[in-house]
XYZ file of C-alpha atoms in Angstrom:
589
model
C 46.752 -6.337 -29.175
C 44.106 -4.424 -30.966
C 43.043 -2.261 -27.866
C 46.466 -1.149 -27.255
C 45.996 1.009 -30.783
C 42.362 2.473 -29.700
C 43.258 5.437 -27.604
C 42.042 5.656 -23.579
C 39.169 8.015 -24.233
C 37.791 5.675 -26.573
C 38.430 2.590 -24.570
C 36.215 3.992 -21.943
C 33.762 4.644 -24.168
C 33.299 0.990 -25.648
C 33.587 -0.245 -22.098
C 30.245 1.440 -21.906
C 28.719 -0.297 -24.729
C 29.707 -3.557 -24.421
C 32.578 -5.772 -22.624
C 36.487 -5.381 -23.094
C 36.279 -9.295 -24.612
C 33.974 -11.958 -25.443
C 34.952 -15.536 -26.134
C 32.495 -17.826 -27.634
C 32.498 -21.705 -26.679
C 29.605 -24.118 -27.479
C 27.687 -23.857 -24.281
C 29.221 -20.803 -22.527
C 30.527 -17.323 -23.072
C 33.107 -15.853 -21.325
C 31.868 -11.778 -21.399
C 35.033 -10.056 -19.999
C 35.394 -11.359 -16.351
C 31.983 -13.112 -16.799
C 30.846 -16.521 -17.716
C 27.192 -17.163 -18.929
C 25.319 -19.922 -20.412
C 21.913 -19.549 -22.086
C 18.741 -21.425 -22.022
C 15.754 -21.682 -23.945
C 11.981 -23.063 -22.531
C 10.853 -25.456 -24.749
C 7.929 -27.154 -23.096
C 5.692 -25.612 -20.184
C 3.298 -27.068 -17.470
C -0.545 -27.652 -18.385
C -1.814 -25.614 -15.836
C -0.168 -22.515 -14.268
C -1.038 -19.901 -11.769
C -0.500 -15.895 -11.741
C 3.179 -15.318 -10.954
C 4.186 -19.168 -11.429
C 7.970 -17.040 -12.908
C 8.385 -16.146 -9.385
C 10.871 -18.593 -8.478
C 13.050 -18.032 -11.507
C 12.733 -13.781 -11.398
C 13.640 -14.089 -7.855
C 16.387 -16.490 -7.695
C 19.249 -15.512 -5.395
C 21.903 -15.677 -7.871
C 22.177 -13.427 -11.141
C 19.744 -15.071 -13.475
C 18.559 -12.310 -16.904
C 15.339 -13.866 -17.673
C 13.421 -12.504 -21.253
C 10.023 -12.680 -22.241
C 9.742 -11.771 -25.673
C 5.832 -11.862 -27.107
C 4.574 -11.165 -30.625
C 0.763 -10.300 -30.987
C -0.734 -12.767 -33.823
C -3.264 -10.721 -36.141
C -6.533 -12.166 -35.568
C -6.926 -13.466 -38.807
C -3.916 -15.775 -39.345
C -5.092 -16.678 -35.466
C -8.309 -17.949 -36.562
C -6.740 -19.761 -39.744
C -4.036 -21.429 -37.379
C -6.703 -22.574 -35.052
C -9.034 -24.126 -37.662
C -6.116 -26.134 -39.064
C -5.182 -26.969 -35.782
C -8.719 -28.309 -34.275
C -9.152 -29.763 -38.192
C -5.679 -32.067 -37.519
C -6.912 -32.936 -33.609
C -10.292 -34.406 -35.016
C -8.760 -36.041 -37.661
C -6.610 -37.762 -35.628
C -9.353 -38.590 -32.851
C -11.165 -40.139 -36.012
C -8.506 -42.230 -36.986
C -8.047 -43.458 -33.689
C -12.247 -44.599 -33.663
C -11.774 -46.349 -36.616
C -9.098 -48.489 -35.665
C -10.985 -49.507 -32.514
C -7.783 -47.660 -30.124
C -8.906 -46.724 -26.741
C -8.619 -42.784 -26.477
C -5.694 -40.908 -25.522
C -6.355 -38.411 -22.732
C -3.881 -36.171 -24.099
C -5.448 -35.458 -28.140
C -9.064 -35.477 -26.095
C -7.449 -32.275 -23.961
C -6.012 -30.791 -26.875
C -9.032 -30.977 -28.974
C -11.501 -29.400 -25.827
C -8.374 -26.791 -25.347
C -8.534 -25.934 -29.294
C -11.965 -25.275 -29.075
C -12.685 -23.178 -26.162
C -9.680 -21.183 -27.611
C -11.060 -20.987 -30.913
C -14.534 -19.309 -29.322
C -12.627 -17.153 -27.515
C -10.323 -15.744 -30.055
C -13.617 -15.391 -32.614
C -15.775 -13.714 -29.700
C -12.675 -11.154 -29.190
C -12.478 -12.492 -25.291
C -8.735 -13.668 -26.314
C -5.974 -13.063 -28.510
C -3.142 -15.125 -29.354
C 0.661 -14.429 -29.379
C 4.067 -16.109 -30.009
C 6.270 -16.238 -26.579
C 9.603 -16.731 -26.410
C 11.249 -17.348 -22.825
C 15.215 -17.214 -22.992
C 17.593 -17.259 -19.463
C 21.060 -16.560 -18.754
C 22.636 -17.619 -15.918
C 26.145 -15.694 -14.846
C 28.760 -17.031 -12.590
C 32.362 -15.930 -11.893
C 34.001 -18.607 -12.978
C 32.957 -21.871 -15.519
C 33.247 -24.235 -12.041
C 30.441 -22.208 -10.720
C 28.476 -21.793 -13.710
C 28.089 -25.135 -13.961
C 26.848 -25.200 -10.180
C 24.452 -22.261 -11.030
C 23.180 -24.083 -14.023
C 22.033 -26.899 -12.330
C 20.163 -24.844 -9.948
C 18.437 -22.921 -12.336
C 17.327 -26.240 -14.866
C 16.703 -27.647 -11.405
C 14.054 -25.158 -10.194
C 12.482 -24.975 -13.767
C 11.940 -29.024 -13.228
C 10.252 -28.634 -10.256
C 8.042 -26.070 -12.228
C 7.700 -28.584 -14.882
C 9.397 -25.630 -17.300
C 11.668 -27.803 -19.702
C 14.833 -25.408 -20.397
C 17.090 -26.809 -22.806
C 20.613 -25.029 -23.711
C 21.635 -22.929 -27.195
C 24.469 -25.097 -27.838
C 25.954 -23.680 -30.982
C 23.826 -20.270 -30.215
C 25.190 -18.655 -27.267
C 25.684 -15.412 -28.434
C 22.233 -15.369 -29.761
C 21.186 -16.434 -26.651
C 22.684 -14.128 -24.603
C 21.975 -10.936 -26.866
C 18.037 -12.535 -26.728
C 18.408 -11.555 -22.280
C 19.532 -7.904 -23.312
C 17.830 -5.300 -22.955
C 17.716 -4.524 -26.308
C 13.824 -6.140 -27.185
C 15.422 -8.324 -30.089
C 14.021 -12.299 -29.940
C 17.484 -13.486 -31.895
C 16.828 -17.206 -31.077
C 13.024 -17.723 -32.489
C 12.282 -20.603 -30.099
C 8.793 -19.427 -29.720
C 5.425 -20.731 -28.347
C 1.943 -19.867 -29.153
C 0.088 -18.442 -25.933
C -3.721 -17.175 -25.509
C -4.443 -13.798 -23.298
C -5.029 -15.577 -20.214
C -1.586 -17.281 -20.298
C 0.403 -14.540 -20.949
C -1.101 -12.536 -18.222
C 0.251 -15.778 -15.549
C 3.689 -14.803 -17.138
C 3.698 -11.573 -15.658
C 7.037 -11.271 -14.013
C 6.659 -8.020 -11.578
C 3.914 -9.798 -8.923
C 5.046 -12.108 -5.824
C 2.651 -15.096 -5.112
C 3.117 -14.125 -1.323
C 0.119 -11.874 -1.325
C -3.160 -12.319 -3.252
C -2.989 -10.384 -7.177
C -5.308 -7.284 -6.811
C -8.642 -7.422 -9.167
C -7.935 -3.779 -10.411
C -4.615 -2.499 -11.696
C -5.900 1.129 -10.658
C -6.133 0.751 -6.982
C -3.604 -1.190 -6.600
C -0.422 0.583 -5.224
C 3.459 -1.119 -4.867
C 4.444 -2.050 -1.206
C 7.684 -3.427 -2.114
C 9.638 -6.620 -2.912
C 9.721 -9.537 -1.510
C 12.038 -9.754 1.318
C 13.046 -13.439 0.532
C 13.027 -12.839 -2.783
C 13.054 -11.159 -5.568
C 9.561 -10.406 -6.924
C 7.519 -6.888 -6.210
C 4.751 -6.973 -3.977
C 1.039 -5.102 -5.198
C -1.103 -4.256 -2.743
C -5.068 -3.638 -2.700
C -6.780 -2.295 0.732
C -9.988 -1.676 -1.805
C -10.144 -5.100 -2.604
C -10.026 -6.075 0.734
C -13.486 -7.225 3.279
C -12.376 -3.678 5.149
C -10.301 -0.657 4.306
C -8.652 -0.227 7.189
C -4.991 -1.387 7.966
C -2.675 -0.893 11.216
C 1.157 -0.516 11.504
C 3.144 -1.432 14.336
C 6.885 -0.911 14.838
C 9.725 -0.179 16.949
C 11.100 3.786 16.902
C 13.187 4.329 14.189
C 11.949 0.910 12.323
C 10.326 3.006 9.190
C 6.601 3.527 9.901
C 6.049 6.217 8.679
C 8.484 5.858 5.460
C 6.101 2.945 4.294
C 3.516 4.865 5.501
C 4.473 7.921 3.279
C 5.073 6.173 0.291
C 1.548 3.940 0.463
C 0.024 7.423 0.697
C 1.589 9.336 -1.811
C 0.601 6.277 -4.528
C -2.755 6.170 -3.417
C -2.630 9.736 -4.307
C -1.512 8.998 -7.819
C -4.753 6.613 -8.029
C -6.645 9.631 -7.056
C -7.574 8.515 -3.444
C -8.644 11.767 -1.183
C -5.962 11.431 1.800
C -6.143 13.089 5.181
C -3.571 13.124 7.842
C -2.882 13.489 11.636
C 0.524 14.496 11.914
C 1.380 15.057 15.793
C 5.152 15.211 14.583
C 5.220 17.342 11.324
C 6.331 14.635 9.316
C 4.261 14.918 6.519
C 5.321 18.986 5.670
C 7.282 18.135 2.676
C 5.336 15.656 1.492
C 2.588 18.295 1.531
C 3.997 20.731 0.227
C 5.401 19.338 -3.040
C 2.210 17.831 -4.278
C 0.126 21.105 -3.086
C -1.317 19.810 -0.457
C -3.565 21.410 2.522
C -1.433 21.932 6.193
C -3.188 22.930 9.166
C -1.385 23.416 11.886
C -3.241 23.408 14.925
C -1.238 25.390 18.025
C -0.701 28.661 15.786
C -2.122 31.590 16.614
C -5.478 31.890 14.790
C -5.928 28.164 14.060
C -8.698 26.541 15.448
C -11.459 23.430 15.524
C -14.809 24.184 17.003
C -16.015 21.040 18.786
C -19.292 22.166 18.633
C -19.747 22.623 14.864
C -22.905 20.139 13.337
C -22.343 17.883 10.554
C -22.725 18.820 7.018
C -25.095 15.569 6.163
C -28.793 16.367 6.548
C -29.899 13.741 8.988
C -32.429 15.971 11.060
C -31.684 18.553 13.601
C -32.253 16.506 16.364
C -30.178 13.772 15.718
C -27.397 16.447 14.693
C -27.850 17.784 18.338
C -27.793 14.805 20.345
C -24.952 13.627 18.503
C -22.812 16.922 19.329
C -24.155 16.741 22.556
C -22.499 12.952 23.151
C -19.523 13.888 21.478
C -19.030 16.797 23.976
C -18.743 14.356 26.465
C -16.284 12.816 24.915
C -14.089 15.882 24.482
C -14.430 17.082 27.774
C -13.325 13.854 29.243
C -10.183 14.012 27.397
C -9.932 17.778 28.377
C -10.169 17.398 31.691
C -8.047 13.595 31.287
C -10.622 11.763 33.560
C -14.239 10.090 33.412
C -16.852 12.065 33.914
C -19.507 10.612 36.359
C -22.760 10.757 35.899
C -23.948 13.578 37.440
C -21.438 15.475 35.470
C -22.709 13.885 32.230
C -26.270 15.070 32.970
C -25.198 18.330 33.915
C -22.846 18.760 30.729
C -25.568 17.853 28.320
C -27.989 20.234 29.861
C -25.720 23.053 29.140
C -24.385 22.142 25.586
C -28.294 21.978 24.412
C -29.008 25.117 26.503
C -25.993 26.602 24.524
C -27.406 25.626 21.112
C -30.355 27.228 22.114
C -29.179 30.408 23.219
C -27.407 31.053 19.481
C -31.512 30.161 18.189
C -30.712 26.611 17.231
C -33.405 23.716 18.235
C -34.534 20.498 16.751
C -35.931 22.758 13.724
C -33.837 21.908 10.450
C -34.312 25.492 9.258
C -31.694 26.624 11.885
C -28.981 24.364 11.239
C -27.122 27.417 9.109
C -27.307 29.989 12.699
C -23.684 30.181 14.133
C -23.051 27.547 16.667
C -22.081 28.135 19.962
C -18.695 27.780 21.487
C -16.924 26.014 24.819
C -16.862 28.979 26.640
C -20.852 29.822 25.538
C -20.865 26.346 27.318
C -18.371 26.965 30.243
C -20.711 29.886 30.703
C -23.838 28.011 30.974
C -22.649 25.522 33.132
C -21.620 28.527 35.352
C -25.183 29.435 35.261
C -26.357 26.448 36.101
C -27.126 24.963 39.894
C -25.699 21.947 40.389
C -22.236 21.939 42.060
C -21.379 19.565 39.139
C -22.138 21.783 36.764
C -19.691 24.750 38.209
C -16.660 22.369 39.198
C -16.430 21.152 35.277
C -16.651 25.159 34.388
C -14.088 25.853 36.816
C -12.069 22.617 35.284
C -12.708 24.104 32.151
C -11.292 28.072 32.309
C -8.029 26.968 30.978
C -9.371 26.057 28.004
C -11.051 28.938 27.649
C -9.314 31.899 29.479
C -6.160 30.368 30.501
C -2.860 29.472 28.586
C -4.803 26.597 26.705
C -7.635 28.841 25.125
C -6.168 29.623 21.703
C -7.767 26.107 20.750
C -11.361 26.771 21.627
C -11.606 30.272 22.202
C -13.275 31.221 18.197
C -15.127 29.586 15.803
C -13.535 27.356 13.110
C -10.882 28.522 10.841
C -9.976 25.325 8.994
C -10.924 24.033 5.963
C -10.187 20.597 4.659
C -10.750 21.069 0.996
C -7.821 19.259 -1.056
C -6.704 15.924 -2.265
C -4.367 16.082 0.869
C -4.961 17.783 3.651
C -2.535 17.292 6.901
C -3.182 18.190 10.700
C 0.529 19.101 11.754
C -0.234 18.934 15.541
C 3.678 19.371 16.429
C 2.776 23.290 18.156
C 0.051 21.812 20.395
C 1.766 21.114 24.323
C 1.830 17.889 25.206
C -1.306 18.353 27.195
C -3.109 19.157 24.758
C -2.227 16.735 21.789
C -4.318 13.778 22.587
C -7.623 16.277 22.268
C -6.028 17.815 18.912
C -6.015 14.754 17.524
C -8.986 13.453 18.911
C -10.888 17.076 17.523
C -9.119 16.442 13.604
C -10.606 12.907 13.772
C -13.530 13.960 14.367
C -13.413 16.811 11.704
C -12.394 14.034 9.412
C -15.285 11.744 10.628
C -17.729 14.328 9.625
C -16.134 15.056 6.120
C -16.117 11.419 4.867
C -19.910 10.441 6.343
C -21.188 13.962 4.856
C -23.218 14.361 1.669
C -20.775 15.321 -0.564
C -19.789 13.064 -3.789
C -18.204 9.717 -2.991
C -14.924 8.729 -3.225
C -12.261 6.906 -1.727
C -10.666 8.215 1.230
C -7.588 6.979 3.192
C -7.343 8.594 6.560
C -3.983 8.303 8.390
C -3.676 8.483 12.498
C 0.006 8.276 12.874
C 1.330 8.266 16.586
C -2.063 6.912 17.801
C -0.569 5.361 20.636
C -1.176 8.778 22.372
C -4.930 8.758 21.624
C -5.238 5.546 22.942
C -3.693 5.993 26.095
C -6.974 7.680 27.104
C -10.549 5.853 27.252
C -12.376 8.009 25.491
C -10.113 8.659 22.594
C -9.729 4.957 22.249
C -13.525 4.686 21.649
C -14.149 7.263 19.459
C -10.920 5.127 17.031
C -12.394 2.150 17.801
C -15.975 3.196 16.716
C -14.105 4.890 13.246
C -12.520 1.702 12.008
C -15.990 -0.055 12.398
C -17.616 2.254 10.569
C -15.350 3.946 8.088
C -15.745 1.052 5.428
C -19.603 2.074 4.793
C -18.161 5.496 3.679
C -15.489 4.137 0.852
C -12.574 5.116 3.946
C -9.536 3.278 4.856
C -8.292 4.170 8.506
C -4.672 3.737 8.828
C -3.081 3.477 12.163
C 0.407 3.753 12.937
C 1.860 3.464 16.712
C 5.171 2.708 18.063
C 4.388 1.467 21.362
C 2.816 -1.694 20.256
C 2.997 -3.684 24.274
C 0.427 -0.666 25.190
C -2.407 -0.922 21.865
C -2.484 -4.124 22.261
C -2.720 -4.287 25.664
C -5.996 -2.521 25.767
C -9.687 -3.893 24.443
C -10.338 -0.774 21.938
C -7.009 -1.608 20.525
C -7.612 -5.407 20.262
C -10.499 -4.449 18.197
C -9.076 -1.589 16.248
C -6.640 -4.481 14.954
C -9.635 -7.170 14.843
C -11.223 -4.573 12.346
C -8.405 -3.985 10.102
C -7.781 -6.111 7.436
C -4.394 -6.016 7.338
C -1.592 -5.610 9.834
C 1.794 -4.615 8.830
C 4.769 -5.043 11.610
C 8.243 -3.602 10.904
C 10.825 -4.301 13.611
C 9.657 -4.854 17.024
C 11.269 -4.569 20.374
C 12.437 -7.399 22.676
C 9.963 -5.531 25.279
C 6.806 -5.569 22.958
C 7.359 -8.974 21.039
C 6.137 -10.969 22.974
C 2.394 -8.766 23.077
C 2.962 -8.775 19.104
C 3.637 -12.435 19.063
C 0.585 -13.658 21.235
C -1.575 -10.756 19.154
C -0.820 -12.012 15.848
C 0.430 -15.520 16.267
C 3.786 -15.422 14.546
C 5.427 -18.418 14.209
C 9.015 -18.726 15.528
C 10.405 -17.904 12.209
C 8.340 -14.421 11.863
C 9.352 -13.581 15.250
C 13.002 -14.129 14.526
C 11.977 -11.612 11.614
C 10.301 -9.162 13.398
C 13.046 -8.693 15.761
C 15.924 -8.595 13.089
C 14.309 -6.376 10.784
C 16.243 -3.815 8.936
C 14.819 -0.666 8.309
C 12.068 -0.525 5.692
C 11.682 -4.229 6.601
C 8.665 -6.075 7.629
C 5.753 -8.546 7.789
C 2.436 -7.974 6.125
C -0.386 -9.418 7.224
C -3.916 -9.913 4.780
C -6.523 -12.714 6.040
C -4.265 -16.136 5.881
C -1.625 -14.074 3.985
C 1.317 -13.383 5.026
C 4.401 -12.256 3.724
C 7.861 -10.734 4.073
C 8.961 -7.076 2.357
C 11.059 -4.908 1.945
C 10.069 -1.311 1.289
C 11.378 0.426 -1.912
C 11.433 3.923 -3.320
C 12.693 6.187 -5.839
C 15.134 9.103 -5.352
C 12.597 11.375 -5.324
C 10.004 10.021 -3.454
C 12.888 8.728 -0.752
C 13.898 12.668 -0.577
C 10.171 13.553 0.526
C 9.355 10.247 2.849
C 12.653 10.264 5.032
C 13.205 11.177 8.347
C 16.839 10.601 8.677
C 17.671 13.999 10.469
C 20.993 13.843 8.551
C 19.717 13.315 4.951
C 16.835 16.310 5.672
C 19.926 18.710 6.731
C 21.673 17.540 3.879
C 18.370 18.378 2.033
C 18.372 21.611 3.243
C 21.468 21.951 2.729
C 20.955 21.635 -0.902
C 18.312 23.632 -1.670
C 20.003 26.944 -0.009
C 22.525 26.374 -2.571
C 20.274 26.077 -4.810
C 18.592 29.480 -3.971
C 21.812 31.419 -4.005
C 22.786 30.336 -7.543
């Protein structure tokens, strides 16, 4: 035996390059423990939609598929086209004078010719020569034969005519390399608009986006094969929510949709309450605030940037104090209470000179305990028992919050609120004060641009009224300022289970739901109206695995990433210490 002389080292080698053997039949190679059999499309349907390849690219068994396409210069396009349309009319002609009734088929042809012909002269098309070549493998020539048939049989029911290379295997099967080299020259001649259906990376299961460059990848198609594109910005709303079990990989898709839409230059902001979004920060330079630390803190009482009048700016500080007292003090207020709050918030403004006068909007504002402090002041008894509620948050153990002016900045392309280092008490009104931050950064003056703001763990904002609201009136209103709201909770049975939720979801337009409990599916179920085979789904999920919901879309993925972008979006606890692990080596070499 030849190989026997070539020594080991070298052996190796070739069994890089190519296989140990290769025996050529008439139909059929046998490539080392291989067989394959190659085909060539030879006739195509009239009519085709984006991503009609999708059931041959993602067919279950090992199937190379090859599109090889040749641009055809312009002139020898037009030349080709003129002969063409000059033998169609010439035949139609024929056909008049004989008296023959007219074929439906030369009448397409002819109108087809033309409007090609304008387009390819107008420069709204080009033409090209496409060659389609497949190779099915199987482990034995039994089950080639078996795979085969499948494969001829799905191009059927495509109306794709595959015939096989007998006499031209090899040439067939080098033409599925990867090696760019057509070496069978079965070719067709396809316009722009064509091609572009031929485009093999796109699953039919959710609708093409209209712009390549907002478009980001969500994965592949779970049941499939094919990769999945996804466009919130080409959606009737921005926003999207994300439901799943603990553990099920929220916030790895969640990660990876945000560090794309950072590629595409979308503005991202964060609520982190678990500090899972640190090294995702830090390697593309991003801005962490990490509210909890000494020296970090969010002034409720700071007015808007966006020049709307004074008095507006007031009132609207003025309501939204309400709101974060209420989820200070984790109750309703009543209305005396109210009354009494606003009173002192306004009397607070205008003790640090501010009034309904624009000129004094740049005056330091005041602070909660300028406000505790007036309400102290104040007579009514409901005016002293919120102040007395209050002196935590101000002199107590909780004050390091509120106790200062501002010291944030949100400036960036990414900017994260790591809430991890607030107590538990006080997390729902740290991320209920970052939202509201946020809120006032996307509706301010400043140049447009898209925005994608991420609530992750929102189930603990919307465990409280208030909180709930101020979400619920975000996702209504964050389309008009070029913002996507994304919301991502575990404990699906409770945000559904409530009204702001229900409409949080209502104003999203897409849902995604990774695995679910046995406890929640039944709210998920109901919410979403899964049929009995999505349920099954939902509940048997793998990790990474889910259903995504757009409109009347819906469809099954799988999340994918690369090594590098799977190093900075997991959470396995194991593969971080490993991480870590890593880079201290790293650091002492």
């Amino acid at each position: 035996m030849l190989t026997n002389l070539v020594p080991r080292r070298q052996q190796r080698t070739a069994s890089w390059i190519g296989p140990a053997s290769l025996g050529i039949g008439t139909r059929a190679l046998s490539i080392g423990d291989d067989f394959a059999t190659s085909f060539a499309a030879v006739d195509y349907p009239a009519e085709v939609m984006p991503g009609w390849l999708d059931p041959l690219t993602s067919y279950a068994g090992r199937l190379d598929l090859a599109l090889h396409v040749e641009p055809v210069p312009s002139n020898e396009a037009a030349d080709r086209l003129r002969r063409q349309r000059a033998r169609l009319e010439s035949s139609r002609r024929r056909g008049f004078d004989r008296a023959a009734l007219d074929d439906p088929d030369l009448e397409a042809a002819a109108a087809d010719a033309r409007e090609l012909a304008y387009r390819v002269s107008s420069g709204a098309g080009k033409l090209f020569r496409v060659g389609i070549y497949l190779t099915v493998h199987a482990a034995s020539e039994a089950e080639l034969a078996i795979e085969a048939a499948r494969v001829r049989a799905i191009a059927d029911s495509m109306l794709l005519k595959l015939v096989p290379l007998t006499y031209r295997a090899v040439a067939g099967w080098c033409a599925t390399l990867p090696l760019g080299i057509d070496t069978v020259l079965m070719r067709r001649t396809f316009d722009t608009e064509a091609l572009a259906t031929c485009f093999p990376f796109a699953s039919t299961d959710l609708p093409l986006p209209r712009e390549a460059d907002s478009a980001v990848l969500l994965g592949t198609n779970a049941t499939g094969g094919g990769a999945m594109l996804w466009d919130r910005w080409a959606l009737p709303n921005f926003n999207s929510v994300t439901l799943a079990s603990s553990g099920a990989g929220k916030s790895y898709v969640t990660k990876l949709e945000m560090l794309r839409s950072l590629y595409r230059g979308v503005r991202v902001l964060v609520v982190d309450p678990e500090d899972e979004y640190d090294r995702v920060a830090a390697a593309v330079g991003g801005t962490r605030i990490a509210l909890g630390l000494e020296g970090v803190r969010i002034n409720p009482f700071d007015l808007p940037r966006q020049s709307i009048g004074a008095g507006d700016a007031l009132r609207r500080r003025a309501m939204f104090a309400q709101t974060i007292v209420a989820v200070l003090l984790g109750s309703t207020l009543t209305a005396d209470e109210r009354a009494a709050l606003d009173a002192a918030v306004l009397a607070a403004y205008n003790a640090k000179g501010i009034t309904e006068d624009p000129a004094t909007q740049h005056l330091p504002v005041p602070t909660l305990a300028d406000v505790v402090n007036e309400l102290r002041d104040a007579e009514p008894s409901a005016s002293r028992s919120i102040a007395e509620r209050l002196t935590p948050h101000t002199q107590g153990s909780f004050a390091g919050l509120f106790n200062g002016p501002t010291t944030v900045e949100t400036d960036g392309h990414l900017t994260v609120f790591a809430l991890r280092h607030l107590p538990d008490e006080l997390r729902a009104v740290g991320i209920l004060l970052t939202l509201d931050v946020i809120w006032r950064e996307i509706s301010g003056p400043q140049e447009r641009r898209k925005r994608l703001v991420v609530v992750d763990e929102a189930w603990q904002l919307m465990s409280l009224p208030d909180g709930a609201r101020f979400l619920c009136r975000m996702a209504k209103s964050a389309r008009k300022y070029w913002a996507g709201l994304v919301v991502v909770s575990q404990d699906a049975a409770d945000f559904l289970g409530t009204d702001f939720g229900l409409a949080v979801v209502a104003n999203s337009a897409t849902q995604i739901l990774l695995r679910q409990s046995s406890q929640a599916i039944d709210h998920v179920a109901n919410a979403f109206r899964l049929s009995a085979g999505e349920r099954a789904f939902a509940l048997s999920a793998a990790r990474g695995q889910g259903l995504v919901l757009s409109g009347s879309t819906r469809a099954a993925f799988a999340s994918v990433a690369s090594a590098t972008e799977h190093d900075l979006v997991t959470t396995d606890p194991a593969e971080i210490a490993a991480l870590s692990r890593s880079a201290n080596i790293e650091e002492l070499a």
